[in-house]
Amino acid sequence: MKKYIMSIDQGTTSSRAIIFDEKTNIVSVAHKEFRQYYPGNGYVEHDPEEIWETQSEVCRAAMKKAGVTAEDIAAIGITNQRETTIVWDRNTGRPVYNAIVWQCRRTAPLCEELEARGLTDFIRDRTGLLIDPYFSAGKLKWILDNVKGVRERAEKGELLFGTVDCWLMWKLSGGKAHVTDMSNASRTMMYNIHTLEWDKEILELLDIPECMLPRVTDCSGKICETAPEVFGGVIPITGCAGDQQAALFGQRCFDEGDVKNTYGTGAFLLMNTGDKPAKSASGLLTTIAWGIDGKVTYALEGSVFIAGAVVKWLRDELELITSAAETERIAESVPDNGGVYLVPAFVGLGAPYWDSSARGTITGLTRGSGKRYIVRAALEAIAYQVCDVLSAMEKDGAVPGTIKADGGASSNDFLMRFQSDIAERSVIRPKNVETTALGACLLAGLGCGYFESIAAIKAIPVETDIFEPHMPADRRGSLLDGWHSAVKRTLS
């Protein structure tokens, strides 16, 4: 039996590859950051070729570190930044434009136009999503309408559309597989989550040629395989899911009502709602969690656009820190936030506000408000935003319990303690916070028979850290009032 599963974890700021053994222990890791492009106000782009180059490079590096070849790898699982949109030539493989990233807000005018036409419920009833620049449909339409010659070529069948998972599988397969999984398809604002097919009426509404769109598969099972020249041998790709759905799976949130929050570039809180889609009246999204053996599991999601990215902003733009690890010590060096609140609405606000015009704000500054208070306010802002999503779930009648935490920023103990306090809930963090990559591993392992069943996955032991709330209720209420006051000043 082949010994390993390789997870491809293509994120917003870096490409990662992790090799797991049969007990889901990490054997090797490789990662590499890539460039972010900001060509306009609220615009965010990536170079698709750089995504591929860094991802293929780290895969080979992880294999070399582990001392393994393609012969030793049972399967590959893929997880990816969602909604990011790429269009490329089906013959040459060359992208026609940079990837438009999920954070990009350039399509806000289009979304406002669709809302003004009264299409909010029409879109939501079919896709589970709100009309927002976050999703892929508007980004694809922007490329079709604004890049010279693209629409004509697309209508002739010369161009392909895909989210990052689709782009990677096309490259990995040597251009043979144009495919995505249903969790990623459900984030495009073009996929009907009830009929499980591309919605022809939405495509007609947005003037998007259906011939550009990929085939949609389950998240686990035989999806495609790598071309021999990529890794020196053929490896089946048997697992694929968007990063947040993969994290939900990796956290073993297999039962209805289970909740996880990923503290990555953004923060994404998902609740498993079972085999029926739950509609929110409080600004949350209905999405497909995963599809396995033709059976669909749904989730309710609250999307926070800026979480760990605010720490990167402290480092790269303000130059207040040299590494993310410093923030924990700095935050703990002051007794409280000194009345300072930072609302990181750098690309607008996501759930539950959905205001694409909002922009970042710092309130409560005094002459004594130095770097330590700003750093602490940045970490606290991550927790406040998650708390807002939890409150929205409660308004919808859901009762989120314990929060299973993962993602890079969850390694910050100050943040986890503050999250537990401000949310008045236990926070459980696995010792291995790479649950997004682990989810891709589990889906791939299930898809190739490496793991016999979900019951077998549940039986794999997990070590955790637990954070319990201790903050007095009046203190918690005062801090939340201050946060919501700051948010009001930020909203457009």
Short mmCIF file of C-alpha atoms in Angstrom, two decimals, residues 68-315:
data_model
loop_
_atom_site.label_atom_id
_atom_site.label_comp_id
_atom_site.label_asym_id
_atom_site.label_seq_id
_atom_site.Cartn_x
_atom_site.Cartn_y
_atom_site.Cartn_z
CA VAL A 68 9.20 10.21 -1.46
CA THR A 69 8.37 9.87 -5.14
CA ALA A 70 5.10 9.71 -7.05
CA GLU A 71 5.21 5.94 -6.49
CA ASP A 72 4.79 6.47 -2.73
CA ILE A 73 1.81 8.83 -2.89
CA ALA A 74 -1.64 7.23 -2.88
CA ALA A 75 -3.50 10.39 -3.87
CA ILE A 76 -3.55 14.18 -3.91
CA GLY A 77 -6.12 16.37 -2.19
CA ILE A 78 -6.58 20.01 -3.20
CA THR A 79 -7.88 22.93 -1.18
CA ASN A 80 -7.78 26.52 -2.29
CA GLN A 81 -8.62 30.17 -1.86
CA ARG A 82 -12.21 30.37 -3.04
CA GLU A 83 -14.01 32.70 -5.47
CA THR A 84 -10.76 33.92 -7.06
CA THR A 85 -11.37 33.96 -10.82
CA ILE A 86 -9.08 32.93 -13.69
CA VAL A 87 -9.74 32.85 -17.44
CA TRP A 88 -7.29 31.14 -19.79
CA ASP A 89 -6.89 29.97 -23.38
CA ARG A 90 -7.89 26.30 -23.73
CA ASN A 91 -5.22 25.74 -26.41
CA THR A 92 -2.18 27.66 -25.17
CA GLY A 93 -2.98 27.56 -21.45
CA ARG A 94 -2.13 31.24 -21.13
CA PRO A 95 -4.28 33.39 -18.81
CA VAL A 96 -5.95 36.31 -20.57
CA TYR A 97 -5.75 38.48 -17.43
CA ASN A 98 -4.51 38.31 -13.86
CA ALA A 99 -6.55 36.31 -11.37
CA ILE A 100 -9.14 38.56 -9.72
CA VAL A 101 -8.95 37.72 -6.02
CA TRP A 102 -11.92 37.07 -3.75
CA GLN A 103 -11.06 40.24 -1.80
CA CYS A 104 -11.34 42.46 -4.89
CA ARG A 105 -14.20 44.97 -4.84
CA ARG A 106 -14.09 46.24 -8.44
CA THR A 107 -17.47 44.70 -9.27
CA ALA A 108 -19.37 46.67 -6.62
CA PRO A 109 -21.17 48.82 -9.28
CA LEU A 110 -22.40 45.67 -11.07
CA CYS A 111 -23.66 44.23 -7.79
CA GLU A 112 -25.46 47.47 -6.95
CA GLU A 113 -27.10 47.39 -10.38
CA LEU A 114 -28.30 43.80 -9.86
CA GLU A 115 -29.70 44.69 -6.45
CA ALA A 116 -31.46 47.75 -7.89
CA ARG A 117 -33.12 45.44 -10.42
CA GLY A 118 -34.60 43.46 -7.53
CA LEU A 119 -32.57 40.31 -8.16
CA THR A 120 -31.33 39.70 -4.61
CA ASP A 121 -33.89 37.01 -3.75
CA PHE A 122 -33.67 35.43 -7.21
CA ILE A 123 -29.90 34.96 -6.85
CA ARG A 124 -30.07 33.90 -3.23
CA ASP A 125 -32.83 31.34 -3.70
CA ARG A 126 -30.77 29.53 -6.32
CA THR A 127 -27.18 29.96 -5.13
CA GLY A 128 -27.54 30.54 -1.37
CA LEU A 129 -25.41 33.67 -1.77
CA LEU A 130 -25.96 37.39 -1.45
CA ILE A 131 -25.13 39.63 -4.40
CA ASP A 132 -21.63 40.82 -3.57
CA PRO A 133 -18.28 41.51 -5.32
CA TYR A 134 -16.87 38.64 -3.21
CA PHE A 135 -18.16 35.98 -5.59
CA SER A 136 -16.80 34.77 -8.94
CA ALA A 137 -19.66 35.63 -11.30
CA GLY A 138 -19.11 39.38 -11.25
CA LYS A 139 -15.36 38.95 -11.61
CA LEU A 140 -15.83 36.72 -14.66
CA LYS A 141 -18.26 39.19 -16.21
CA TRP A 142 -15.77 42.01 -15.58
CA ILE A 143 -13.05 40.14 -17.49
CA LEU A 144 -15.46 39.39 -20.36
CA ASP A 145 -16.57 43.01 -20.58
CA ASN A 146 -13.28 44.81 -19.97
CA VAL A 147 -10.41 42.79 -21.44
CA LYS A 148 -10.14 43.40 -25.18
CA GLY A 149 -11.22 40.50 -27.36
CA VAL A 150 -12.04 38.17 -24.49
CA ARG A 151 -15.80 37.99 -24.92
CA GLU A 152 -15.52 37.16 -28.62
CA ARG A 153 -12.97 34.41 -27.92
CA ALA A 154 -15.08 33.05 -25.04
CA GLU A 155 -18.19 32.83 -27.22
CA LYS A 156 -16.18 30.87 -29.80
CA GLY A 157 -15.28 28.32 -27.11
CA GLU A 158 -11.60 29.30 -27.03
CA LEU A 159 -11.45 30.31 -23.35
CA LEU A 160 -11.99 28.52 -20.04
CA PHE A 161 -13.07 29.82 -16.64
CA GLY A 162 -12.08 28.35 -13.33
CA THR A 163 -11.51 29.07 -9.69
CA VAL A 164 -8.04 28.29 -8.35
CA ASP A 165 -8.74 24.58 -7.79
CA CYS A 166 -9.86 24.25 -11.40
CA TRP A 167 -6.77 26.09 -12.70
CA LEU A 168 -4.48 23.83 -10.66
CA MET A 169 -6.17 20.63 -11.83
CA TRP A 170 -5.97 21.79 -15.43
CA LYS A 171 -2.23 22.41 -15.01
CA LEU A 172 -1.60 19.25 -12.99
CA SER A 173 -3.38 17.12 -15.59
CA GLY A 174 -1.42 18.63 -18.46
CA GLY A 175 -4.51 20.42 -19.77
CA LYS A 176 -6.71 17.32 -19.85
CA ALA A 177 -9.08 18.07 -16.94
CA HIS A 178 -11.34 21.12 -16.82
CA VAL A 179 -13.13 20.30 -13.59
CA THR A 180 -14.14 21.76 -10.24
CA ASP A 181 -15.87 20.34 -7.18
CA MET A 182 -19.31 21.34 -5.95
CA SER A 183 -18.04 23.19 -2.84
CA ASN A 184 -16.06 25.58 -5.04
CA ALA A 185 -18.82 25.78 -7.65
CA SER A 186 -21.24 26.85 -4.92
CA ARG A 187 -19.12 29.97 -4.34
CA THR A 188 -19.34 31.33 -7.87
CA MET A 189 -22.88 32.80 -7.73
CA MET A 190 -23.61 30.79 -10.89
CA TYR A 191 -24.25 27.32 -9.42
CA ASN A 192 -27.68 26.16 -8.32
CA ILE A 193 -27.12 24.44 -4.96
CA HIS A 194 -30.49 22.68 -5.17
CA THR A 195 -30.36 21.21 -8.69
CA LEU A 196 -26.54 20.84 -8.53
CA GLU A 197 -25.89 22.34 -11.95
CA TRP A 198 -24.83 25.62 -13.51
CA ASP A 199 -27.89 27.86 -13.50
CA LYS A 200 -28.74 28.75 -17.11
CA GLU A 201 -30.95 31.71 -16.15
CA ILE A 202 -28.19 33.31 -14.09
CA LEU A 203 -25.70 32.73 -16.91
CA GLU A 204 -28.10 34.38 -19.36
CA LEU A 205 -28.71 37.25 -16.94
CA LEU A 206 -24.97 37.94 -16.66
CA ASP A 207 -24.21 37.12 -20.32
CA ILE A 208 -21.69 34.41 -19.44
CA PRO A 209 -21.09 31.65 -22.05
CA GLU A 210 -21.73 28.25 -20.48
CA CYS A 211 -19.04 26.66 -22.65
CA MET A 212 -16.42 28.35 -20.43
CA LEU A 213 -17.52 26.55 -17.28
CA PRO A 214 -15.94 23.38 -15.86
CA ARG A 215 -17.52 20.02 -15.15
CA VAL A 216 -18.62 19.74 -11.49
CA THR A 217 -17.79 16.67 -9.39
CA ASP A 218 -18.13 15.39 -5.83
CA CYS A 219 -15.47 16.49 -3.35
CA SER A 220 -14.19 12.96 -2.81
CA GLY A 221 -13.60 10.23 -5.38
CA LYS A 222 -11.71 9.92 -8.67
CA ILE A 223 -11.60 13.47 -10.04
CA CYS A 224 -8.61 13.41 -12.40
CA GLU A 225 -4.92 12.51 -12.36
CA THR A 226 -1.61 14.26 -12.78
CA ALA A 227 0.31 14.14 -16.04
CA PRO A 228 3.40 11.90 -15.61
CA GLU A 229 5.84 14.74 -16.26
CA VAL A 230 4.57 16.92 -13.38
CA PHE A 231 5.84 14.77 -10.49
CA GLY A 232 7.61 11.96 -12.29
CA GLY A 233 4.64 9.62 -12.27
CA VAL A 234 0.84 9.55 -12.37
CA ILE A 235 -0.90 10.41 -9.06
CA PRO A 236 -4.72 10.36 -8.77
CA ILE A 237 -6.45 13.49 -7.49
CA THR A 238 -9.28 12.16 -5.32
CA GLY A 239 -10.17 15.06 -3.04
CA CYS A 240 -11.01 18.72 -3.63
CA ALA A 241 -12.80 21.39 -1.59
CA GLY A 242 -12.66 25.12 -1.04
CA ASP A 243 -10.48 26.06 1.90
CA GLN A 244 -13.29 26.71 4.38
CA GLN A 245 -15.21 23.56 3.54
CA ALA A 246 -11.97 21.58 3.74
CA ALA A 247 -11.32 23.03 7.20
CA LEU A 248 -14.84 22.05 8.29
CA PHE A 249 -14.09 18.49 7.14
CA GLY A 250 -10.62 18.56 8.69
CA GLN A 251 -12.12 19.60 12.03
CA ARG A 252 -14.38 16.55 11.75
CA CYS A 253 -17.53 18.67 11.85
CA PHE A 254 -19.48 15.78 10.39
CA ASP A 255 -22.63 16.23 12.49
CA GLU A 256 -25.38 18.79 12.08
CA GLY A 257 -24.72 21.79 14.35
CA ASP A 258 -20.92 21.39 14.47
CA VAL A 259 -19.09 24.74 14.14
CA LYS A 260 -15.57 25.72 13.16
CA ASN A 261 -13.83 29.04 12.59
CA THR A 262 -10.73 29.42 10.46
CA TYR A 263 -8.44 32.33 11.31
CA GLY A 264 -6.62 32.78 8.02
CA THR A 265 -6.30 35.79 5.74
CA GLY A 266 -9.99 36.23 6.48
CA ALA A 267 -12.06 34.53 9.18
CA PHE A 268 -14.73 32.06 8.16
CA LEU A 269 -17.21 30.53 10.56
CA LEU A 270 -19.14 27.54 9.20
CA MET A 271 -21.88 25.44 10.75
CA ASN A 272 -22.84 22.04 9.37
CA THR A 273 -26.59 22.11 8.64
CA GLY A 274 -26.92 18.55 7.39
CA ASP A 275 -28.59 17.49 4.15
CA LYS A 276 -30.85 20.55 3.93
CA PRO A 277 -29.77 24.11 3.05
CA ALA A 278 -30.59 26.61 5.81
CA LYS A 279 -31.64 30.10 4.71
CA SER A 280 -30.40 33.02 6.80
CA ALA A 281 -32.26 36.25 7.52
CA SER A 282 -29.20 37.79 9.19
CA GLY A 283 -26.62 38.21 6.45
CA LEU A 284 -25.14 34.70 6.43
CA LEU A 285 -24.56 32.53 3.37
CA THR A 286 -25.92 29.11 2.51
CA THR A 287 -23.26 26.99 0.88
CA ILE A 288 -22.38 23.41 -0.01
CA ALA A 289 -20.03 21.94 2.58
CA TRP A 290 -19.15 18.84 0.54
CA GLY A 291 -20.55 16.20 -1.72
CA ILE A 292 -19.58 12.55 -1.21
CA ASP A 293 -21.06 9.58 -3.09
CA GLY A 294 -23.69 11.85 -4.58
CA LYS A 295 -24.92 13.02 -1.16
CA VAL A 296 -24.67 16.72 -0.34
CA THR A 297 -23.97 18.27 3.07
CA TYR A 298 -24.76 21.98 3.45
CA ALA A 299 -23.39 24.69 5.72
CA LEU A 300 -24.27 28.14 7.00
CA GLU A 301 -21.33 30.53 6.65
CA GLY A 302 -20.26 33.91 7.93
CA SER A 303 -17.37 35.40 5.96
CA VAL A 304 -15.04 38.00 7.50
CA PHE A 305 -12.82 39.47 4.80
CA ILE A 306 -9.88 40.65 6.91
CA ALA A 307 -8.58 38.61 9.87
CA GLY A 308 -4.97 37.44 9.78
CA ALA A 309 -4.43 39.91 6.93
CA VAL A 310 -4.65 42.75 9.48
CA VAL A 311 -1.50 41.37 11.13
CA LYS A 312 0.23 41.30 7.74
CA TRP A 313 -0.87 44.94 7.35
CA LEU A 314 0.72 45.83 10.69
CA ARG A 315 3.95 44.23 9.44
#
